[in-house]
Short mmCIF file of C-alpha atoms in Angstrom, two decimals:
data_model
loop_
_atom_site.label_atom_id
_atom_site.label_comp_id
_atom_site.label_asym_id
_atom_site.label_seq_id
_atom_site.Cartn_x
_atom_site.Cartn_y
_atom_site.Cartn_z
CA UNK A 8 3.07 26.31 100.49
CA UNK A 9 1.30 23.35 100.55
CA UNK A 10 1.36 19.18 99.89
CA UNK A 11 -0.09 19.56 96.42
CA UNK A 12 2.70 22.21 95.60
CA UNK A 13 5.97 20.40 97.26
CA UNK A 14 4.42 17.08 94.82
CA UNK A 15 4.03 18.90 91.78
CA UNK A 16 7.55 20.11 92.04
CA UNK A 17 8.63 16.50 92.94
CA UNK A 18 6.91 15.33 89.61
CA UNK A 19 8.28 18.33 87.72
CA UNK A 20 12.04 18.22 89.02
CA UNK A 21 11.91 14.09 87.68
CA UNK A 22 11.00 15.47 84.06
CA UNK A 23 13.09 17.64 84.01
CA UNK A 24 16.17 15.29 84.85
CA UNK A 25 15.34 13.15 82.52
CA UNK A 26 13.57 15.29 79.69
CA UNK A 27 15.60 18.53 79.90
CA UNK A 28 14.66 21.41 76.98
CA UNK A 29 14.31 19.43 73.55
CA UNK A 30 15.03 21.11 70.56
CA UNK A 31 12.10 19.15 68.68
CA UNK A 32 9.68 20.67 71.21
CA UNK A 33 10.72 24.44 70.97
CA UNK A 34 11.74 24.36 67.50
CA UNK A 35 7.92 24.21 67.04
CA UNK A 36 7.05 25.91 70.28
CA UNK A 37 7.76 29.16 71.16
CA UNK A 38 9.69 28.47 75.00
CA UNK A 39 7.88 30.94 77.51
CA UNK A 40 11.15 32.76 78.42
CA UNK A 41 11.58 33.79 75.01
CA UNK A 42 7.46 34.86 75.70
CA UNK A 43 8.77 37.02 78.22
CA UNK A 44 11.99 38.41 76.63
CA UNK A 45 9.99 39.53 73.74
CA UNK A 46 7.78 41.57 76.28
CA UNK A 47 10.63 43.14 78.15
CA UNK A 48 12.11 44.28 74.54
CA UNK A 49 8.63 46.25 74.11
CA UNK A 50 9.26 47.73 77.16
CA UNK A 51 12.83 48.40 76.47
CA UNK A 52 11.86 50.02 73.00
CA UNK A 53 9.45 52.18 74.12
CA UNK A 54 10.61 53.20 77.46
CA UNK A 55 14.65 53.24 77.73
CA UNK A 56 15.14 55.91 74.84
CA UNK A 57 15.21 59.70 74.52
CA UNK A 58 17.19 62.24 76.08
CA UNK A 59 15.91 61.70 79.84
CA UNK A 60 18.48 61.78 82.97
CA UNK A 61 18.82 58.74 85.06
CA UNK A 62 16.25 59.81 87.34
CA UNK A 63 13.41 59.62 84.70
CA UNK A 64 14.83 56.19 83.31
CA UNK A 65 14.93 55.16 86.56
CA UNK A 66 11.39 55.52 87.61
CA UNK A 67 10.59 54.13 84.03
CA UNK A 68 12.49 50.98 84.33
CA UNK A 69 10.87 50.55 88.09
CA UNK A 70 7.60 50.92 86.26
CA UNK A 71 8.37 48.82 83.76
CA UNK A 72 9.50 45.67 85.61
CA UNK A 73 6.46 46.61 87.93
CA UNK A 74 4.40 46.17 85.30
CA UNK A 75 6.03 42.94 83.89
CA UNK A 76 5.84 41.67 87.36
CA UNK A 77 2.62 42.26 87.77
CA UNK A 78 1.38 40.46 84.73
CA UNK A 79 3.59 37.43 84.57
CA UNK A 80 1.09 36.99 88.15
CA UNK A 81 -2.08 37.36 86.70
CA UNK A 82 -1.06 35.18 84.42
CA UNK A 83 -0.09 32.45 87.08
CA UNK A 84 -3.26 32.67 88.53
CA UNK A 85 -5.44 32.36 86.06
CA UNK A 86 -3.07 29.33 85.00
CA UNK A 87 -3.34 28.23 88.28
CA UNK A 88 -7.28 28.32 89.00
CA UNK A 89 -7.44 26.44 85.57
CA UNK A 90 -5.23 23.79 86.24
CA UNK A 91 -7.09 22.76 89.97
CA UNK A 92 -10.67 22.85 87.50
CA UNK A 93 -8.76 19.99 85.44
CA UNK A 94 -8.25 17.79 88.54
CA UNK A 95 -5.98 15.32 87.66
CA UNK A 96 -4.99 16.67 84.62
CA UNK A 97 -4.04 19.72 85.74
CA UNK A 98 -1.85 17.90 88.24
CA UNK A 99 0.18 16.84 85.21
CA UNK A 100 -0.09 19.68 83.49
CA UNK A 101 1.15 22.12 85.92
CA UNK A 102 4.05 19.64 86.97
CA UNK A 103 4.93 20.03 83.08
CA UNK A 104 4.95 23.79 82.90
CA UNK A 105 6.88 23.60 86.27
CA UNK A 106 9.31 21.40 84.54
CA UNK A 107 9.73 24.02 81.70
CA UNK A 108 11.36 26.42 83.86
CA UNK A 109 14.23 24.47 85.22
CA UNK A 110 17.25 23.75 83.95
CA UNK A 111 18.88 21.01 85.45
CA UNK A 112 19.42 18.56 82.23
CA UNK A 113 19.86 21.76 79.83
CA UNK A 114 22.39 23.14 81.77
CA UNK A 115 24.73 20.22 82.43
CA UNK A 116 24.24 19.14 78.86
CA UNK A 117 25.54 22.65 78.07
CA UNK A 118 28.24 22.13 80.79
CA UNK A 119 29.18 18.20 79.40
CA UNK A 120 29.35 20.00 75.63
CA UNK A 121 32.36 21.95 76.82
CA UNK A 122 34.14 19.07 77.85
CA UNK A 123 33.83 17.12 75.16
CA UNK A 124 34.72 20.09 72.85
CA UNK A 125 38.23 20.11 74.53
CA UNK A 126 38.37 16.03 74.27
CA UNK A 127 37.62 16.26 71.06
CA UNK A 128 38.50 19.54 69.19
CA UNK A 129 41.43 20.88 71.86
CA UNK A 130 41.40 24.18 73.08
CA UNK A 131 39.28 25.75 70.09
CA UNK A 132 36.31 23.40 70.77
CA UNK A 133 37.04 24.03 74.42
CA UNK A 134 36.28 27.77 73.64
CA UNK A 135 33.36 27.76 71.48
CA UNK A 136 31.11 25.67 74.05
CA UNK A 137 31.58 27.77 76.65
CA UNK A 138 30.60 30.79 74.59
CA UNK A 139 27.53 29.11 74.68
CA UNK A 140 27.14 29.73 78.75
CA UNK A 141 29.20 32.26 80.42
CA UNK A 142 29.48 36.09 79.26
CA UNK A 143 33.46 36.74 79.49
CA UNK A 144 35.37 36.69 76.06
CA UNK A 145 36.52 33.28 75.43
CA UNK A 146 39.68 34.49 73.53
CA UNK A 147 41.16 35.32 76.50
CA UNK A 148 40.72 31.80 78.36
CA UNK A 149 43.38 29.01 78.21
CA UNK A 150 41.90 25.60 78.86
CA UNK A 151 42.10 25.82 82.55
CA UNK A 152 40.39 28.61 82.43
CA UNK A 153 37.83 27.40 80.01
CA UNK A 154 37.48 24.76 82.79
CA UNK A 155 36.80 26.46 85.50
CA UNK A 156 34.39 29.28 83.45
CA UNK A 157 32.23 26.20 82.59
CA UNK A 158 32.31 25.05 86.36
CA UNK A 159 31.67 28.61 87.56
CA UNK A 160 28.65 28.68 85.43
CA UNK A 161 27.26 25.51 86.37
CA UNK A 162 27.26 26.70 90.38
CA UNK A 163 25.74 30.38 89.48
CA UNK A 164 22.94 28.72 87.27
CA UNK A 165 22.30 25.99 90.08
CA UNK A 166 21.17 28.52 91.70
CA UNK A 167 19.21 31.07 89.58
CA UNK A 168 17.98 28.15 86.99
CA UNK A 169 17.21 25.49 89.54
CA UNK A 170 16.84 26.01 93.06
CA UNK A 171 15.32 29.82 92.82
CA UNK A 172 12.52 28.87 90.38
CA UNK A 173 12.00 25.72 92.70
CA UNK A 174 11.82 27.73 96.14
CA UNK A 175 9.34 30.49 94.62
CA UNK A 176 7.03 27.69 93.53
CA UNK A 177 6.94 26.36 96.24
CA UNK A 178 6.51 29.76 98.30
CA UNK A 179 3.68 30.61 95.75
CA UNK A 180 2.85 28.15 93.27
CA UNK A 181 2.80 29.57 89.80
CA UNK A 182 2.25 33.20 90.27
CA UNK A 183 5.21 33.06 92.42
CA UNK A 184 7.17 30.80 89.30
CA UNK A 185 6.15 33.21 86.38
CA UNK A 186 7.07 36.31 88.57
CA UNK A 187 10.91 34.85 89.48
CA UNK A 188 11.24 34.08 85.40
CA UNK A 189 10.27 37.44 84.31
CA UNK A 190 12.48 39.15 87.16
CA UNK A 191 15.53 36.63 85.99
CA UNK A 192 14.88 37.24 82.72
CA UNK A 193 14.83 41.49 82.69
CA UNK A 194 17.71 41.02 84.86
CA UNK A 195 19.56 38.97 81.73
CA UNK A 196 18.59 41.63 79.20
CA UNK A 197 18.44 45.01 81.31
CA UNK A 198 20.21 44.44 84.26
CA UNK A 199 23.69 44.92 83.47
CA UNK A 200 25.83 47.87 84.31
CA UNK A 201 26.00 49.25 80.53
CA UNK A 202 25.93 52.74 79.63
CA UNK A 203 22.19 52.31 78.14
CA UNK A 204 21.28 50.33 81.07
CA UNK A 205 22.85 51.65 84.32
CA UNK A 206 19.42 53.55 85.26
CA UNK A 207 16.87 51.67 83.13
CA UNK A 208 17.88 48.61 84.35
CA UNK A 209 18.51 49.37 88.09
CA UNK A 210 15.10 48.34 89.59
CA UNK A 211 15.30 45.13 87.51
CA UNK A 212 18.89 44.22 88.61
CA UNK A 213 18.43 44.99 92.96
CA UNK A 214 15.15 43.38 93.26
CA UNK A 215 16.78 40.10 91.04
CA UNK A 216 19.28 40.49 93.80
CA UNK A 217 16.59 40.23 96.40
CA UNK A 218 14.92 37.21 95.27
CA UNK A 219 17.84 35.30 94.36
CA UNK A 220 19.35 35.79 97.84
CA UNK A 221 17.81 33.18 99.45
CA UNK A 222 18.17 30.48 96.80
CA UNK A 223 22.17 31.34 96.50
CA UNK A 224 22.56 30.45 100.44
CA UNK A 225 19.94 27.23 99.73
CA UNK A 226 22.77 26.03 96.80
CA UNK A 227 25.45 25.96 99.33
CA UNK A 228 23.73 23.14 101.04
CA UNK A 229 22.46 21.61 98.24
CA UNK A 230 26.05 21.58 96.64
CA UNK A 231 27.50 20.42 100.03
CA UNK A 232 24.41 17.49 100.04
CA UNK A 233 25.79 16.77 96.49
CA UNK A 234 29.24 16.92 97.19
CA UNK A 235 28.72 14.43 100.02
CA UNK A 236 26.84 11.98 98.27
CA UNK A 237 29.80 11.86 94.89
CA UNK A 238 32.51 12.55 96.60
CA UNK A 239 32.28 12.24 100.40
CA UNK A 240 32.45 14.06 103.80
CA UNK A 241 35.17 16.18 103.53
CA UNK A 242 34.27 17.62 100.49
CA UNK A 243 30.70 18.30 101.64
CA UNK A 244 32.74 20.39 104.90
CA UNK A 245 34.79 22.10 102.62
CA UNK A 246 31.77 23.21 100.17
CA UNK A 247 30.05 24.88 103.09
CA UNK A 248 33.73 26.22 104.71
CA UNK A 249 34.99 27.88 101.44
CA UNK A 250 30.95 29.45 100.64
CA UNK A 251 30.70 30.89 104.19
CA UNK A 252 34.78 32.62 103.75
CA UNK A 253 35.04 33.12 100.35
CA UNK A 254 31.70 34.14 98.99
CA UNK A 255 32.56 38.25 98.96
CA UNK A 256 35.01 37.39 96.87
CA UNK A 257 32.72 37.53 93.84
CA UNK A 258 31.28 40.98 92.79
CA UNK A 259 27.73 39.37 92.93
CA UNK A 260 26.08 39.40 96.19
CA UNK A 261 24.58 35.94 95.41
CA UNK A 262 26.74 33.90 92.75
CA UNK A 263 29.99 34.00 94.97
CA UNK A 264 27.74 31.81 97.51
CA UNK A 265 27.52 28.51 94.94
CA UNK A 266 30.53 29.35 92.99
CA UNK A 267 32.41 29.20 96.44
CA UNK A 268 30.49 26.10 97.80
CA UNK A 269 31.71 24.61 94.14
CA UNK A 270 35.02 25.33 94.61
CA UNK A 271 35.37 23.97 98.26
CA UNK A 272 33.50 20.73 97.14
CA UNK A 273 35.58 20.33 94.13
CA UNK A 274 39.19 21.42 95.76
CA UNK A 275 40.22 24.43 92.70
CA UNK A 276 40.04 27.92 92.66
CA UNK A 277 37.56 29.30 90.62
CA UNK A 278 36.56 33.40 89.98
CA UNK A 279 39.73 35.41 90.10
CA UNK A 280 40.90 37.90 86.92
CA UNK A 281 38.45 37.71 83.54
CA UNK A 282 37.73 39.40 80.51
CA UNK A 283 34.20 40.99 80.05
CA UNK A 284 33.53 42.82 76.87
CA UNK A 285 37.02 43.89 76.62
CA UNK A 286 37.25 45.07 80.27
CA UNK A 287 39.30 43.53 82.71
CA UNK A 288 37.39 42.22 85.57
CA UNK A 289 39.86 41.70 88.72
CA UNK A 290 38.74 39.90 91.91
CA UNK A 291 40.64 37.29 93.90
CA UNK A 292 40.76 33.22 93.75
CA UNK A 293 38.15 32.07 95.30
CA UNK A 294 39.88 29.10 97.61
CA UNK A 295 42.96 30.35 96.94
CA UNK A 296 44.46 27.62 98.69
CA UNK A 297 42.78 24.86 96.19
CA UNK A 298 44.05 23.20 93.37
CA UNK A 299 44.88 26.27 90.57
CA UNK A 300 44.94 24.38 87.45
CA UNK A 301 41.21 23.08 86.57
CA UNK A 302 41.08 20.10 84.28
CA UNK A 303 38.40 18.35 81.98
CA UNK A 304 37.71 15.48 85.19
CA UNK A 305 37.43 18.48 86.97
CA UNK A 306 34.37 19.42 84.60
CA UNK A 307 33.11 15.95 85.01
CA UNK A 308 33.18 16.42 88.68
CA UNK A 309 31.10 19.41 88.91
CA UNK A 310 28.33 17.72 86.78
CA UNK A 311 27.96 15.12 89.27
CA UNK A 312 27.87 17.23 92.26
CA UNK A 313 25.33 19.40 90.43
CA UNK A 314 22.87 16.42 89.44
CA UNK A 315 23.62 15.07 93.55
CA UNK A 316 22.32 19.12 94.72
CA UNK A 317 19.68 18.51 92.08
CA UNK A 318 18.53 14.84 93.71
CA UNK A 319 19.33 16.41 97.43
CA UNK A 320 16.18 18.96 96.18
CA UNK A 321 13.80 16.69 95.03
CA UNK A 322 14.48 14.05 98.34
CA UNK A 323 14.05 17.63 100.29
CA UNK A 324 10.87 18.02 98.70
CA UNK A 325 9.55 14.87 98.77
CA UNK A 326 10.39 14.79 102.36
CA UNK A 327 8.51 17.57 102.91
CA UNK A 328 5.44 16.15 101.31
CA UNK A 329 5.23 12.72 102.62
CA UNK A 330 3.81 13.52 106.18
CA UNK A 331 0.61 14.60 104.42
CA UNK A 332 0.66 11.50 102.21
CA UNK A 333 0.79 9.21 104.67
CA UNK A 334 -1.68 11.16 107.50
#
Protein backbone atom coordinates (compact mmCIF):
# COMPACT_ATOMS: atom_id res chain seq x y z
CA UNK A 1 0.00 0.00 0.00
CA UNK A 2 1.00 3.27 -0.45
CA UNK A 3 -0.18 7.27 -1.09
CA UNK A 4 0.34 6.98 -4.82
CA UNK A 5 -1.89 3.74 -4.83
CA UNK A 6 -4.92 4.91 -2.35
CA UNK A 7 -4.87 8.31 -5.14
CA UNK A 8 -4.91 6.42 -8.16
CA UNK A 9 -7.86 4.50 -6.93
CA UNK A 10 -9.45 7.84 -5.80
CA UNK A 11 -8.99 9.12 -9.47
CA UNK A 12 -10.09 5.78 -10.90
CA UNK A 13 -13.29 5.16 -8.61
CA UNK A 14 -14.47 9.12 -9.97
CA UNK A 15 -14.27 7.73 -13.69
CA UNK A 16 -15.75 5.16 -13.15
CA UNK A 17 -18.94 6.83 -11.51
CA UNK A 18 -19.27 8.94 -13.99
CA UNK A 19 -17.88 7.04 -17.19
CA UNK A 20 -18.99 3.47 -16.40
CA UNK A 21 -18.23 0.67 -19.45
CA UNK A 22 -19.28 2.43 -22.85
CA UNK A 23 -20.36 0.44 -25.52
CA UNK A 24 -18.56 2.85 -28.15
CA UNK A 25 -15.28 2.06 -26.37
CA UNK A 26 -15.46 -1.85 -26.29
CA UNK A 27 -17.36 -2.23 -29.34
CA UNK A 28 -13.93 -1.29 -30.84
CA UNK A 29 -11.88 -2.53 -27.95
CA UNK A 30 -11.57 -5.80 -26.89
CA UNK A 31 -12.51 -5.28 -22.68
CA UNK A 32 -9.59 -7.12 -20.74
CA UNK A 33 -11.99 -9.54 -18.95
CA UNK A 34 -13.07 -10.87 -22.11
CA UNK A 35 -8.79 -10.97 -22.57
CA UNK A 36 -8.85 -13.18 -19.77
CA UNK A 37 -11.98 -15.34 -20.41
CA UNK A 38 -10.62 -16.20 -23.72
CA UNK A 39 -7.42 -17.53 -21.88
CA UNK A 40 -9.23 -19.55 -19.29
CA UNK A 41 -11.32 -21.22 -22.34
CA UNK A 42 -7.73 -22.42 -23.71
CA UNK A 43 -7.18 -23.79 -20.59
CA UNK A 44 -10.55 -25.26 -20.26
CA UNK A 45 -10.20 -26.87 -23.85
CA UNK A 46 -7.15 -28.38 -23.42
CA UNK A 47 -7.11 -29.40 -19.89
CA UNK A 48 -10.82 -30.28 -18.52
CA UNK A 49 -11.44 -33.19 -21.15
CA UNK A 50 -10.74 -36.92 -21.41
CA UNK A 51 -11.61 -39.71 -19.35
CA UNK A 52 -9.52 -38.65 -16.09
CA UNK A 53 -11.08 -39.07 -12.37
CA UNK A 54 -11.53 -36.04 -10.29
CA UNK A 55 -8.27 -36.38 -8.80
CA UNK A 56 -6.36 -35.76 -12.12
CA UNK A 57 -8.83 -32.81 -13.09
CA UNK A 58 -8.29 -31.61 -9.94
CA UNK A 59 -4.62 -31.13 -9.90
CA UNK A 60 -5.14 -29.84 -13.57
CA UNK A 61 -7.55 -27.17 -12.79
CA UNK A 62 -5.13 -26.14 -9.62
CA UNK A 63 -2.47 -25.92 -12.28
CA UNK A 64 -4.33 -24.21 -14.48
CA UNK A 65 -5.61 -21.26 -12.41
CA UNK A 66 -1.93 -21.36 -11.01
CA UNK A 67 -0.80 -20.67 -14.11
CA UNK A 68 -3.43 -17.97 -15.04
CA UNK A 69 -2.62 -16.45 -11.76
CA UNK A 70 0.64 -16.31 -12.25
CA UNK A 71 0.59 -14.50 -15.53
CA UNK A 72 -2.22 -12.03 -15.09
CA UNK A 73 0.98 -10.82 -12.34
CA UNK A 74 3.65 -10.59 -14.61
CA UNK A 75 1.59 -8.84 -16.53
CA UNK A 76 0.78 -6.22 -13.73
CA UNK A 77 4.17 -5.64 -13.20
CA UNK A 78 5.49 -5.04 -16.17
CA UNK A 79 2.30 -2.67 -16.56
CA UNK A 80 3.18 -1.32 -13.49
CA UNK A 81 7.09 -0.51 -13.88
CA UNK A 82 5.89 1.13 -17.24
CA UNK A 83 3.41 3.28 -16.00
CA UNK A 84 5.91 4.93 -12.93
CA UNK A 85 8.63 5.45 -16.29
CA UNK A 86 5.63 7.69 -17.76
CA UNK A 87 5.49 9.93 -14.66
CA UNK A 88 2.57 11.79 -14.90
CA UNK A 89 1.13 10.04 -17.54
CA UNK A 90 1.23 6.95 -16.19
CA UNK A 91 -0.56 8.42 -13.18
CA UNK A 92 -3.51 8.80 -15.55
CA UNK A 93 -3.07 5.98 -17.26
CA UNK A 94 -3.04 3.50 -14.57
CA UNK A 95 -6.04 5.36 -12.77
CA UNK A 96 -7.82 4.53 -16.27
CA UNK A 97 -7.03 0.85 -16.41
CA UNK A 98 -7.97 0.85 -12.64
CA UNK A 99 -11.21 2.35 -13.65
CA UNK A 100 -11.77 -0.49 -16.25
CA UNK A 101 -12.18 -3.03 -13.71
CA UNK A 102 -14.94 -1.66 -11.63
CA UNK A 103 -18.27 -1.70 -12.02
CA UNK A 104 -20.03 0.72 -10.15
CA UNK A 105 -21.95 2.76 -13.11
CA UNK A 106 -22.27 -0.61 -15.28
CA UNK A 107 -23.81 -2.36 -12.71
CA UNK A 108 -26.49 0.02 -11.45
CA UNK A 109 -27.22 0.93 -15.02
CA UNK A 110 -27.86 -2.82 -15.40
CA UNK A 111 -29.78 -2.71 -12.04
CA UNK A 112 -31.92 0.82 -13.15
CA UNK A 113 -32.68 -1.23 -16.72
CA UNK A 114 -34.74 -3.69 -14.73
CA UNK A 115 -36.79 -1.20 -13.27
CA UNK A 116 -37.66 0.58 -15.96
CA UNK A 117 -38.43 -2.67 -17.91
CA UNK A 118 -41.27 -3.33 -15.33
CA UNK A 119 -42.39 0.60 -15.57
CA UNK A 120 -42.49 0.31 -18.86
CA UNK A 121 -43.08 -3.20 -20.39
CA UNK A 122 -44.81 -4.95 -17.02
CA UNK A 123 -43.70 -8.07 -15.83
CA UNK A 124 -42.16 -9.36 -19.27
CA UNK A 125 -39.73 -6.38 -19.45
CA UNK A 126 -39.30 -6.90 -15.74
CA UNK A 127 -37.95 -10.43 -16.67
CA UNK A 128 -35.79 -9.94 -19.55
CA UNK A 129 -33.47 -7.24 -17.71
CA UNK A 130 -32.73 -9.20 -15.07
CA UNK A 131 -31.69 -12.08 -17.30
CA UNK A 132 -29.16 -9.77 -18.07
CA UNK A 133 -27.58 -10.01 -14.26
CA UNK A 134 -28.48 -12.81 -12.08
CA UNK A 135 -28.19 -16.68 -13.09
CA UNK A 136 -31.71 -18.16 -11.76
CA UNK A 137 -34.43 -18.76 -14.53
CA UNK A 138 -36.45 -15.72 -14.85
CA UNK A 139 -39.64 -17.71 -15.80
CA UNK A 140 -40.05 -18.65 -12.53
CA UNK A 141 -39.94 -14.99 -10.89
CA UNK A 142 -43.10 -12.86 -10.32
CA UNK A 143 -42.31 -9.17 -10.12
CA UNK A 144 -41.47 -9.18 -6.51
CA UNK A 145 -39.27 -11.53 -7.09
CA UNK A 146 -37.78 -9.97 -10.12
CA UNK A 147 -37.31 -7.13 -7.56
CA UNK A 148 -35.57 -8.45 -5.13
CA UNK A 149 -33.22 -10.82 -7.75
CA UNK A 150 -32.12 -7.41 -9.19
CA UNK A 151 -31.45 -6.05 -5.55
CA UNK A 152 -29.72 -9.30 -4.55
CA UNK A 153 -27.45 -8.86 -7.43
CA UNK A 154 -26.61 -5.41 -6.93
CA UNK A 155 -25.28 -6.30 -3.07
CA UNK A 156 -23.26 -9.61 -4.32
CA UNK A 157 -21.60 -7.54 -7.23
CA UNK A 158 -20.87 -4.55 -4.72
CA UNK A 159 -18.81 -6.66 -3.46
CA UNK A 160 -16.96 -8.86 -6.02
CA UNK A 161 -17.16 -5.93 -8.86
CA UNK A 162 -16.36 -3.01 -6.65
CA UNK A 163 -14.95 -3.19 -3.35
CA UNK A 164 -12.73 -6.59 -3.98
CA UNK A 165 -10.97 -5.22 -7.11
CA UNK A 166 -10.58 -1.88 -5.04
CA UNK A 167 -9.04 -3.57 -1.76
CA UNK A 168 -6.50 -5.83 -3.90
CA UNK A 169 -5.25 -2.68 -5.59
CA UNK A 170 -4.76 -1.17 -3.02
CA UNK A 171 -3.03 -4.25 -1.13
CA UNK A 172 -0.87 -4.64 -4.37
CA UNK A 173 -1.31 -2.23 -6.99
CA UNK A 174 -1.87 -3.85 -10.33
CA UNK A 175 -0.40 -7.23 -10.01
CA UNK A 176 -2.63 -7.58 -7.13
CA UNK A 177 -5.82 -6.02 -9.60
CA UNK A 178 -5.09 -8.35 -12.67
CA UNK A 179 -4.67 -11.42 -10.30
CA UNK A 180 -8.35 -10.77 -8.38
CA UNK A 181 -9.92 -10.36 -12.21
CA UNK A 182 -8.54 -13.50 -13.51
CA UNK A 183 -9.46 -15.45 -10.15
CA UNK A 184 -13.21 -13.73 -10.45
CA UNK A 185 -13.33 -14.41 -13.77
CA UNK A 186 -12.33 -18.54 -13.78
CA UNK A 187 -14.56 -18.56 -10.90
CA UNK A 188 -17.59 -17.18 -13.42
CA UNK A 189 -16.75 -19.73 -16.10
CA UNK A 190 -15.29 -22.84 -14.09
CA UNK A 191 -16.28 -22.46 -10.78
CA UNK A 192 -19.65 -23.74 -10.57
CA UNK A 193 -20.76 -27.02 -9.16
CA UNK A 194 -21.61 -28.66 -12.74
CA UNK A 195 -21.00 -32.10 -13.59
CA UNK A 196 -17.99 -30.98 -16.06
CA UNK A 197 -16.80 -28.65 -13.51
CA UNK A 198 -17.11 -30.05 -9.94
CA UNK A 199 -13.21 -31.10 -9.97
CA UNK A 200 -11.82 -28.87 -12.73
CA UNK A 201 -13.13 -26.02 -11.30
CA UNK A 202 -12.55 -26.64 -7.52
CA UNK A 203 -9.20 -24.79 -7.03
CA UNK A 204 -10.66 -21.86 -8.99
CA UNK A 205 -13.93 -21.67 -6.95
CA UNK A 206 -12.17 -22.03 -2.90
CA UNK A 207 -9.38 -19.72 -3.51
CA UNK A 208 -12.25 -17.04 -5.23
CA UNK A 209 -13.77 -17.76 -1.88
CA UNK A 210 -10.61 -16.75 -0.12
CA UNK A 211 -10.03 -13.53 -1.68
CA UNK A 212 -13.44 -12.36 -1.78
CA UNK A 213 -13.82 -12.92 1.99
CA UNK A 214 -12.54 -9.94 3.10
CA UNK A 215 -14.19 -7.57 0.63
CA UNK A 216 -17.83 -9.30 1.45
CA UNK A 217 -17.35 -8.24 5.34
CA UNK A 218 -15.81 -4.59 3.92
CA UNK A 219 -19.51 -4.23 1.87
CA UNK A 220 -21.36 -4.57 5.04
CA UNK A 221 -19.93 -1.33 6.19
CA UNK A 222 -19.84 0.24 3.14
CA UNK A 223 -23.64 -0.62 2.59
CA UNK A 224 -24.35 0.43 6.23
CA UNK A 225 -22.12 3.95 5.38
CA UNK A 226 -24.52 4.12 2.34
CA UNK A 227 -27.53 3.27 3.97
CA UNK A 228 -26.85 6.00 6.53
CA UNK A 229 -26.11 8.67 4.31
CA UNK A 230 -29.81 7.92 1.87
CA UNK A 231 -31.74 6.78 4.27
CA UNK A 232 -30.59 7.39 7.85
CA UNK A 233 -29.43 5.81 11.19
CA UNK A 234 -31.57 3.15 11.69
CA UNK A 235 -31.20 1.72 8.52
CA UNK A 236 -27.40 1.92 8.65
CA UNK A 237 -27.97 -0.34 12.36
CA UNK A 238 -30.11 -2.60 10.74
CA UNK A 239 -27.68 -3.20 7.56
CA UNK A 240 -24.92 -4.25 9.91
CA UNK A 241 -27.63 -6.24 12.49
CA UNK A 242 -29.31 -8.36 9.70
CA UNK A 243 -25.38 -9.06 7.83
CA UNK A 244 -23.86 -10.18 11.19
CA UNK A 245 -27.41 -12.77 11.90
CA UNK A 246 -28.46 -13.54 8.70
CA UNK A 247 -25.46 -13.91 6.49
CA UNK A 248 -25.34 -18.10 6.71
CA UNK A 249 -28.38 -17.94 5.37
CA UNK A 250 -27.02 -17.78 1.83
CA UNK A 251 -25.17 -20.91 0.46
CA UNK A 252 -22.17 -18.56 -0.40
CA UNK A 253 -19.75 -18.01 2.28
CA UNK A 254 -19.33 -14.37 1.09
CA UNK A 255 -22.52 -13.03 -0.88
CA UNK A 256 -24.95 -13.67 2.14
CA UNK A 257 -22.67 -10.89 3.96
CA UNK A 258 -23.89 -7.80 1.40
CA UNK A 259 -27.04 -9.40 0.36
CA UNK A 260 -27.91 -9.43 4.19
CA UNK A 261 -26.46 -5.90 4.95
CA UNK A 262 -28.91 -4.96 1.76
CA UNK A 263 -31.73 -6.35 3.13
CA UNK A 264 -31.39 -4.85 6.73
CA UNK A 265 -30.67 -1.37 5.11
CA UNK A 266 -33.51 -1.63 2.79
CA UNK A 267 -36.21 -3.36 5.35
CA UNK A 268 -37.31 -6.72 2.72
CA UNK A 269 -36.36 -10.09 2.65
CA UNK A 270 -34.27 -11.04 0.02
CA UNK A 271 -32.58 -14.85 -0.85
CA UNK A 272 -35.06 -17.49 0.15
CA UNK A 273 -36.44 -20.39 -2.56
CA UNK A 274 -35.09 -19.90 -6.49
CA UNK A 275 -34.84 -21.60 -9.59
CA UNK A 276 -31.29 -22.42 -11.00
CA UNK A 277 -31.10 -24.27 -14.22
CA UNK A 278 -34.19 -26.09 -13.49
CA UNK A 279 -33.17 -27.04 -9.92
CA UNK A 280 -34.79 -25.81 -7.01
CA UNK A 281 -32.53 -23.92 -4.80
CA UNK A 282 -34.13 -23.74 -1.10
CA UNK A 283 -32.63 -21.53 1.65
CA UNK A 284 -34.48 -19.26 4.07
CA UNK A 285 -35.55 -15.33 3.93
CA UNK A 286 -32.95 -13.54 4.69
CA UNK A 287 -34.63 -10.86 7.38
CA UNK A 288 -37.41 -12.79 7.58
CA UNK A 289 -38.96 -10.34 9.65
CA UNK A 290 -38.68 -7.46 6.77
CA UNK A 291 -41.00 -6.31 4.41
CA UNK A 292 -41.83 -9.66 1.96
CA UNK A 293 -43.14 -8.06 -1.03
CA UNK A 294 -40.18 -6.04 -2.92
CA UNK A 295 -41.34 -3.26 -5.17
CA UNK A 296 -39.84 -1.15 -8.13
CA UNK A 297 -38.99 2.02 -5.25
CA UNK A 298 -37.57 -0.72 -3.60
CA UNK A 299 -35.13 -1.14 -6.71
CA UNK A 300 -34.63 2.55 -6.69
CA UNK A 301 -33.60 2.32 -3.14
CA UNK A 302 -30.92 -0.12 -3.47
CA UNK A 303 -29.27 1.98 -6.29
CA UNK A 304 -28.85 4.76 -4.02
CA UNK A 305 -27.49 2.93 -1.16
CA UNK A 306 -25.11 1.23 -3.59
CA UNK A 307 -23.74 4.60 -5.24
CA UNK A 308 -23.65 6.04 -1.09
CA UNK A 309 -21.20 2.45 -0.30
CA UNK A 310 -19.58 3.44 -3.57
CA UNK A 311 -18.89 7.37 -2.34
CA UNK A 312 -18.30 5.92 1.46
CA UNK A 313 -15.11 4.03 -0.59
CA UNK A 314 -13.69 6.68 -2.37
CA UNK A 315 -14.04 9.33 0.99
CA UNK A 316 -12.31 6.07 2.77
CA UNK A 317 -9.67 6.27 0.37
CA UNK A 318 -9.13 9.63 0.06
CA UNK A 319 -8.97 9.77 3.73
CA UNK A 320 -6.43 7.51 3.76
CA UNK A 321 -4.31 9.44 1.37
CA UNK A 322 -4.55 12.92 2.55
CA UNK A 323 -2.08 12.69 5.59
CA UNK A 324 0.69 12.21 3.02
CA UNK A 325 -0.64 15.07 0.89
CA UNK A 326 -0.63 17.43 3.28
CA UNK A 327 2.88 16.26 5.33
Amino acid sequence: MSAEIFLVLVVALIIDRLVGDPDWLWERLTHPVVLFGKAIGVFDAALNRGAADGGWLKMRGIVTILVLLASSIVFGVVLNRLFDVLGAVGFVLEAMTVAVFLAQKSLADHVRQVADGLRSDGLAGGREAVSMIVGRDPKTLDEPGVCRAAIESLAENLSDGVVAPALWYAVAGLPGLFAYKMLNTADSMIGHKSPKYLHFGWASARLDDLANLPAARLSVLLIAAGARLKRGLEAAKAAIEVAKRDHGFHRSPNSGWPEAAMAGALDIQLAGPRVYGGTKVDEPMINGSGRAVATIDDIDAAVGVFYGACTALALASAVIVLPFLLF
